[in-house]
């Protein structure tokens, strides 16, 4: 014989059902956010470009011209193994100048959903005219490098050490190394700055870097989706620890630059809505090493070089003269 359910029992059943539905909805929201953000197979370049708010069409004639000149130069594929067994790819452009006495190279780290041969087409003209060799790695889970989960700088900083050590082994202990990063690549280098670096590393250029995945995701949820960080960010953090092996605030560039000893040039676009300019100001204030800063008026995310090439190259030249000459 079935027992009657009282009003209190009905309420508890409905409450439990409601909580179950809410939990399922939250779980679905977390899974959706995590999949399209952290997994290589679902993170799309087109979506990132749209969210960044930068109109790249206006710069395409210049980019195409410089890409053609860049690809005309001798270059080769380089492969290395990451600390956790991934096959990492890079593209190496040697110096062509005859009788070059000093060995200088820039290692360039690209942004989220991009690849090594994409983000530095414009700047290749600057570096190659100044007799820098160039190494353009593909970050894990990007380009031709292996990996399913995006690192957002946290494991990538250890991959950066792999490339630095390759350069020293390839070019010799007298090589001078400049590190240049854009967006996620800049965050990678700022997170790297807190580690003990080989003496061959002379400086870091960080263009529109963020503090940590947790903080930039929180900003994007608030500013673009008008959503709170909870429960998506804590849920995604828990999933990422299990699948990718790191926490979303485990490595924070703001904390790492407090231990930096290598000089850092911070660059950011004033109108960046994807990674707020305030993050640049915050990391600059916390930076313990010799530092300089360029804020480019009117520039959106990763647009600073193209928006004001003269100021960008001037700041870069001054930084190189101070750190490498």
Short mmCIF file of C-alpha atoms in Angstrom, two decimals:
data_model
loop_
_atom_site.label_atom_id
_atom_site.label_comp_id
_atom_site.label_asym_id
_atom_site.label_seq_id
_atom_site.Cartn_x
_atom_site.Cartn_y
_atom_site.Cartn_z
CA UNK A 1 0.00 0.00 0.00
CA UNK A 2 1.48 3.38 -1.04
CA UNK A 3 2.03 5.92 1.70
CA UNK A 4 0.57 9.36 1.26
CA UNK A 5 3.01 12.15 0.72
CA UNK A 6 2.34 15.22 2.82
CA UNK A 7 2.83 18.85 1.87
CA UNK A 8 6.29 18.85 3.41
CA UNK A 9 7.25 15.74 1.44
CA UNK A 10 5.97 17.25 -1.78
CA UNK A 11 7.99 20.38 -1.13
CA UNK A 12 11.16 18.38 -0.49
CA UNK A 13 10.66 16.34 -3.65
CA UNK A 14 10.12 19.46 -5.73
CA UNK A 15 13.12 21.14 -4.13
CA UNK A 16 15.31 18.12 -4.82
CA UNK A 17 14.10 18.00 -8.42
CA UNK A 18 14.78 21.71 -8.79
CA UNK A 19 18.27 21.35 -7.40
CA UNK A 20 18.92 18.46 -9.75
CA UNK A 21 17.81 20.49 -12.74
CA UNK A 22 19.92 23.46 -11.57
CA UNK A 23 22.94 21.24 -11.06
CA UNK A 24 22.51 19.72 -14.51
CA UNK A 25 22.16 23.20 -16.02
CA UNK A 26 25.32 24.40 -14.24
CA UNK A 27 27.16 21.29 -15.33
CA UNK A 28 26.11 21.85 -18.91
CA UNK A 29 27.18 25.50 -18.74
CA UNK A 30 30.60 24.54 -17.37
CA UNK A 31 31.06 21.80 -19.98
CA UNK A 32 30.09 24.17 -22.79
CA UNK A 33 32.44 26.92 -21.64
CA UNK A 34 35.30 24.53 -20.96
CA UNK A 35 35.00 22.69 -24.25
CA UNK A 36 34.94 25.76 -26.50
CA UNK A 37 37.72 27.51 -24.55
CA UNK A 38 40.21 24.89 -23.40
CA UNK A 39 39.96 22.06 -25.93
CA UNK A 40 41.94 22.34 -29.13
CA UNK A 41 39.25 20.65 -31.17
CA UNK A 42 36.64 23.29 -30.29
CA UNK A 43 38.67 26.50 -29.81
CA UNK A 44 38.25 28.42 -33.08
CA UNK A 45 40.45 31.18 -34.50
CA UNK A 46 37.48 32.95 -36.11
CA UNK A 47 35.67 33.19 -32.77
CA UNK A 48 38.76 34.55 -31.03
CA UNK A 49 39.26 37.21 -33.71
CA UNK A 50 35.64 38.28 -33.43
CA UNK A 51 35.81 38.51 -29.64
CA UNK A 52 39.07 40.46 -29.73
CA UNK A 53 37.34 43.34 -31.49
CA UNK A 54 40.23 44.10 -33.87
CA UNK A 55 39.50 44.79 -37.55
CA UNK A 56 42.36 42.96 -39.27
CA UNK A 57 41.04 43.51 -42.80
CA UNK A 58 42.52 47.01 -42.90
CA UNK A 59 46.02 45.60 -42.35
CA UNK A 60 45.86 42.65 -44.72
CA UNK A 61 47.64 44.33 -47.69
CA UNK A 62 50.67 45.05 -45.48
CA UNK A 63 50.53 41.63 -43.82
CA UNK A 64 50.36 39.82 -47.17
CA UNK A 65 53.31 41.83 -48.52
CA UNK A 66 55.45 41.08 -45.49
CA UNK A 67 54.39 37.44 -45.44
CA UNK A 68 55.64 37.00 -48.99
CA UNK A 69 59.00 38.57 -48.10
CA UNK A 70 59.23 36.50 -44.93
CA UNK A 71 58.57 33.19 -46.68
CA UNK A 72 61.17 34.01 -49.34
CA UNK A 73 63.86 33.77 -46.66
CA UNK A 74 65.40 30.37 -45.82
CA UNK A 75 63.62 28.67 -42.93
CA UNK A 76 63.19 25.20 -41.52
CA UNK A 77 60.98 23.18 -39.19
CA UNK A 78 62.31 22.39 -35.72
CA UNK A 79 60.92 19.76 -33.35
CA UNK A 80 61.39 19.38 -29.61
CA UNK A 81 59.76 17.37 -26.83
CA UNK A 82 57.91 19.06 -23.98
CA UNK A 83 58.43 18.21 -20.31
CA UNK A 84 55.32 16.02 -20.45
CA UNK A 85 56.09 14.22 -23.70
CA UNK A 86 54.36 16.36 -26.35
CA UNK A 87 55.96 16.90 -29.74
CA UNK A 88 56.42 20.67 -30.15
CA UNK A 89 56.94 22.42 -33.48
CA UNK A 90 58.73 25.63 -34.35
CA UNK A 91 59.91 27.46 -37.47
CA UNK A 92 63.48 28.74 -37.52
CA UNK A 93 64.79 31.64 -39.63
CA UNK A 94 68.60 31.93 -39.47
CA UNK A 95 70.50 35.18 -39.90
CA UNK A 96 71.56 35.80 -43.50
CA UNK A 97 74.01 38.70 -43.01
CA UNK A 98 77.56 37.70 -43.93
CA UNK A 99 80.24 38.24 -41.29
CA UNK A 100 77.73 38.74 -38.48
CA UNK A 101 79.83 38.97 -35.32
CA UNK A 102 77.06 38.90 -32.73
CA UNK A 103 74.52 36.11 -32.53
CA UNK A 104 71.13 37.55 -31.68
CA UNK A 105 67.79 35.78 -31.89
CA UNK A 106 64.22 36.60 -30.97
CA UNK A 107 61.91 33.77 -29.91
CA UNK A 108 58.31 34.80 -30.64
CA UNK A 109 55.31 33.37 -28.78
CA UNK A 110 51.88 33.72 -30.40
CA UNK A 111 48.38 34.25 -29.03
CA UNK A 112 45.39 32.02 -28.33
CA UNK A 113 44.15 29.92 -31.31
CA UNK A 114 46.94 31.32 -33.51
CA UNK A 115 50.29 29.76 -34.48
CA UNK A 116 53.92 30.72 -34.74
CA UNK A 117 53.87 31.72 -38.40
CA UNK A 118 50.85 34.01 -38.02
CA UNK A 119 51.36 36.62 -35.29
CA UNK A 120 54.84 37.85 -36.24
CA UNK A 121 54.53 38.40 -39.97
CA UNK A 122 54.48 42.16 -39.48
CA UNK A 123 57.33 42.26 -36.98
CA UNK A 124 59.48 39.89 -39.05
CA UNK A 125 60.46 42.91 -41.14
CA UNK A 126 61.73 44.75 -38.06
CA UNK A 127 63.76 41.86 -36.65
CA UNK A 128 65.23 40.57 -39.89
CA UNK A 129 66.40 44.03 -40.96
CA UNK A 130 68.30 44.18 -37.67
CA UNK A 131 70.00 40.84 -38.22
CA UNK A 132 68.04 38.87 -35.64
CA UNK A 133 67.51 35.18 -36.24
CA UNK A 134 63.89 34.25 -35.45
CA UNK A 135 62.33 31.19 -33.85
CA UNK A 136 58.53 30.93 -34.06
CA UNK A 137 57.20 28.06 -31.90
CA UNK A 138 53.66 26.72 -32.07
CA UNK A 139 52.26 26.54 -28.53
CA UNK A 140 50.97 23.21 -27.26
CA UNK A 141 47.55 22.41 -28.73
CA UNK A 142 48.22 24.92 -31.54
CA UNK A 143 49.58 24.75 -35.06
CA UNK A 144 51.71 21.67 -35.68
CA UNK A 145 52.47 21.06 -31.99
CA UNK A 146 50.76 18.19 -30.18
CA UNK A 147 48.31 18.52 -27.30
CA UNK A 148 44.57 18.68 -26.79
CA UNK A 149 44.33 21.16 -23.90
CA UNK A 150 45.36 24.82 -24.23
CA UNK A 151 47.97 25.88 -21.67
CA UNK A 152 47.20 29.63 -21.43
CA UNK A 153 50.78 30.20 -20.32
CA UNK A 154 50.85 27.87 -17.32
CA UNK A 155 52.51 24.73 -18.78
CA UNK A 156 53.62 26.79 -21.78
CA UNK A 157 56.24 28.60 -19.73
CA UNK A 158 58.04 25.30 -19.27
CA UNK A 159 57.76 24.70 -23.02
CA UNK A 160 59.40 28.11 -23.50
CA UNK A 161 62.40 26.87 -21.51
CA UNK A 162 62.68 23.95 -23.93
CA UNK A 163 62.98 26.38 -26.85
CA UNK A 164 65.45 28.62 -25.01
CA UNK A 165 67.68 25.62 -24.29
CA UNK A 166 67.42 24.49 -27.93
CA UNK A 167 68.63 27.92 -29.10
CA UNK A 168 71.61 27.86 -26.73
CA UNK A 169 72.55 24.34 -27.84
CA UNK A 170 72.10 25.24 -31.52
CA UNK A 171 73.74 28.68 -31.62
CA UNK A 172 76.21 28.46 -28.75
CA UNK A 173 76.57 29.91 -25.27
CA UNK A 174 77.46 33.35 -26.64
CA UNK A 175 74.01 33.82 -28.21
CA UNK A 176 71.84 36.72 -27.01
CA UNK A 177 68.14 35.93 -26.71
CA UNK A 178 65.16 38.28 -26.77
CA UNK A 179 61.72 36.87 -25.94
CA UNK A 180 58.65 38.49 -27.54
CA UNK A 181 55.10 37.41 -26.77
CA UNK A 182 51.62 38.52 -27.83
CA UNK A 183 48.46 37.95 -25.74
CA UNK A 184 48.68 34.34 -24.49
CA UNK A 185 52.31 34.35 -25.63
CA UNK A 186 52.96 37.46 -23.53
CA UNK A 187 51.27 35.84 -20.52
CA UNK A 188 53.52 32.81 -21.06
CA UNK A 189 56.64 34.97 -20.88
CA UNK A 190 55.47 36.99 -17.89
CA UNK A 191 54.77 33.73 -16.07
CA UNK A 192 58.21 32.53 -17.19
CA UNK A 193 59.87 35.66 -15.78
CA UNK A 194 59.52 34.35 -12.23
CA UNK A 195 61.77 31.36 -12.98
CA UNK A 196 65.56 31.33 -13.07
CA UNK A 197 66.45 31.97 -16.72
CA UNK A 198 69.71 31.30 -18.57
CA UNK A 199 72.03 34.31 -18.74
CA UNK A 200 71.60 34.36 -22.52
CA UNK A 201 68.04 35.71 -22.08
CA UNK A 202 68.46 39.48 -22.17
CA UNK A 203 64.89 40.77 -22.15
CA UNK A 204 61.16 40.10 -22.49
CA UNK A 205 58.67 42.03 -24.64
CA UNK A 206 55.10 41.39 -23.45
CA UNK A 207 52.39 42.73 -25.78
CA UNK A 208 48.82 42.66 -24.37
CA UNK A 209 49.46 39.86 -21.88
CA UNK A 210 46.99 38.79 -19.18
CA UNK A 211 47.52 37.87 -15.55
CA UNK A 212 45.98 34.38 -15.47
CA UNK A 213 43.37 32.29 -17.29
CA UNK A 214 41.03 32.63 -14.33
CA UNK A 215 41.15 36.42 -14.32
CA UNK A 216 40.88 36.95 -18.07
CA UNK A 217 38.00 34.43 -18.32
CA UNK A 218 36.22 36.22 -15.48
CA UNK A 219 36.64 39.51 -17.35
CA UNK A 220 35.28 38.01 -20.58
CA UNK A 221 32.25 36.48 -18.81
CA UNK A 222 31.44 39.82 -17.17
CA UNK A 223 32.11 42.16 -20.08
CA UNK A 224 30.96 40.12 -23.09
CA UNK A 225 28.40 37.67 -21.73
CA UNK A 226 27.19 39.59 -18.64
CA UNK A 227 27.54 36.43 -16.56
CA UNK A 228 28.98 35.92 -13.07
CA UNK A 229 32.19 33.93 -12.59
CA UNK A 230 30.41 31.40 -10.37
CA UNK A 231 29.82 28.55 -11.07
CA UNK A 232 31.56 28.47 -14.47
CA UNK A 233 35.09 29.46 -13.43
CA UNK A 234 35.38 27.24 -10.31
CA UNK A 235 33.81 24.36 -12.24
CA UNK A 236 36.10 24.80 -15.24
CA UNK A 237 39.08 25.06 -12.90
CA UNK A 238 38.20 21.73 -11.30
CA UNK A 239 37.78 20.07 -14.70
CA UNK A 240 41.02 21.57 -16.01
CA UNK A 241 43.03 20.31 -13.04
CA UNK A 242 41.83 16.81 -13.78
CA UNK A 243 42.18 16.88 -17.58
CA UNK A 244 45.00 19.34 -18.31
CA UNK A 245 46.89 19.08 -15.04
CA UNK A 246 46.95 22.72 -13.94
CA UNK A 247 44.76 25.23 -12.13
CA UNK A 248 43.53 28.38 -13.82
CA UNK A 249 45.19 30.66 -11.29
CA UNK A 250 48.01 28.28 -10.43
CA UNK A 251 50.45 30.48 -12.30
CA UNK A 252 49.62 34.18 -12.21
CA UNK A 253 51.80 36.65 -14.14
CA UNK A 254 51.18 39.37 -11.56
CA UNK A 255 52.80 37.19 -8.90
CA UNK A 256 55.56 35.92 -11.18
CA UNK A 257 56.84 39.35 -12.25
CA UNK A 258 57.42 40.13 -8.57
CA UNK A 259 60.33 37.65 -8.85
CA UNK A 260 61.54 38.79 -12.28
CA UNK A 261 65.18 39.76 -12.84
CA UNK A 262 65.16 40.06 -16.65
CA UNK A 263 64.14 43.50 -18.05
CA UNK A 264 60.57 43.65 -19.38
CA UNK A 265 58.92 45.95 -21.92
CA UNK A 266 55.14 46.00 -21.40
CA UNK A 267 52.99 46.99 -24.40
CA UNK A 268 49.20 47.26 -24.49
CA UNK A 269 46.45 48.80 -26.58
CA UNK A 270 44.46 51.50 -24.82
CA UNK A 271 41.15 50.23 -26.23
CA UNK A 272 41.72 46.52 -25.64
CA UNK A 273 38.41 45.04 -24.46
CA UNK A 274 39.53 41.39 -24.66
CA UNK A 275 42.44 41.73 -22.22
CA UNK A 276 41.90 45.00 -20.31
CA UNK A 277 44.73 47.52 -20.27
CA UNK A 278 44.41 47.61 -16.48
CA UNK A 279 46.05 44.17 -16.36
CA UNK A 280 49.14 45.64 -18.04
CA UNK A 281 49.24 48.51 -15.52
CA UNK A 282 48.85 46.06 -12.65
CA UNK A 283 51.66 43.78 -13.79
CA UNK A 284 53.90 46.76 -14.52
CA UNK A 285 53.44 48.00 -10.95
CA UNK A 286 54.27 44.57 -9.53
CA UNK A 287 57.30 43.98 -11.77
CA UNK A 288 60.56 43.80 -9.79
CA UNK A 289 63.00 43.89 -12.73
CA UNK A 290 63.98 46.91 -14.89
CA UNK A 291 60.83 47.83 -16.81
CA UNK A 292 59.29 50.14 -19.37
CA UNK A 293 55.79 50.54 -20.75
CA UNK A 294 54.08 51.63 -23.95
CA UNK A 295 50.31 52.18 -24.07
CA UNK A 296 49.18 52.69 -27.67
CA UNK A 297 46.28 55.12 -28.04
CA UNK A 298 43.32 53.82 -30.04
CA UNK A 299 44.66 50.27 -30.31
CA UNK A 300 42.46 47.22 -29.72
CA UNK A 301 43.68 43.74 -28.78
CA UNK A 302 47.06 42.84 -30.37
CA UNK A 303 46.71 45.84 -32.69
CA UNK A 304 49.38 48.08 -31.16
CA UNK A 305 52.10 47.40 -33.74
CA UNK A 306 49.85 48.13 -36.69
CA UNK A 307 48.05 51.07 -35.08
CA UNK A 308 51.26 52.98 -34.28
CA UNK A 309 54.22 51.26 -35.91
CA UNK A 310 56.55 54.20 -35.31
CA UNK A 311 56.01 54.29 -31.54
CA UNK A 312 56.11 50.50 -31.27
CA UNK A 313 59.40 50.16 -33.16
CA UNK A 314 60.90 53.12 -31.31
CA UNK A 315 60.07 51.55 -27.93
CA UNK A 316 61.41 48.20 -29.13
CA UNK A 317 64.65 49.74 -30.43
CA UNK A 318 65.22 51.65 -27.18
CA UNK A 319 64.58 48.47 -25.15
CA UNK A 320 67.00 46.41 -27.27
CA UNK A 321 69.68 49.11 -27.00
CA UNK A 322 69.31 49.10 -23.22
CA UNK A 323 69.31 45.34 -22.79
CA UNK A 324 71.39 43.92 -25.63
CA UNK A 325 73.77 46.65 -26.87
#
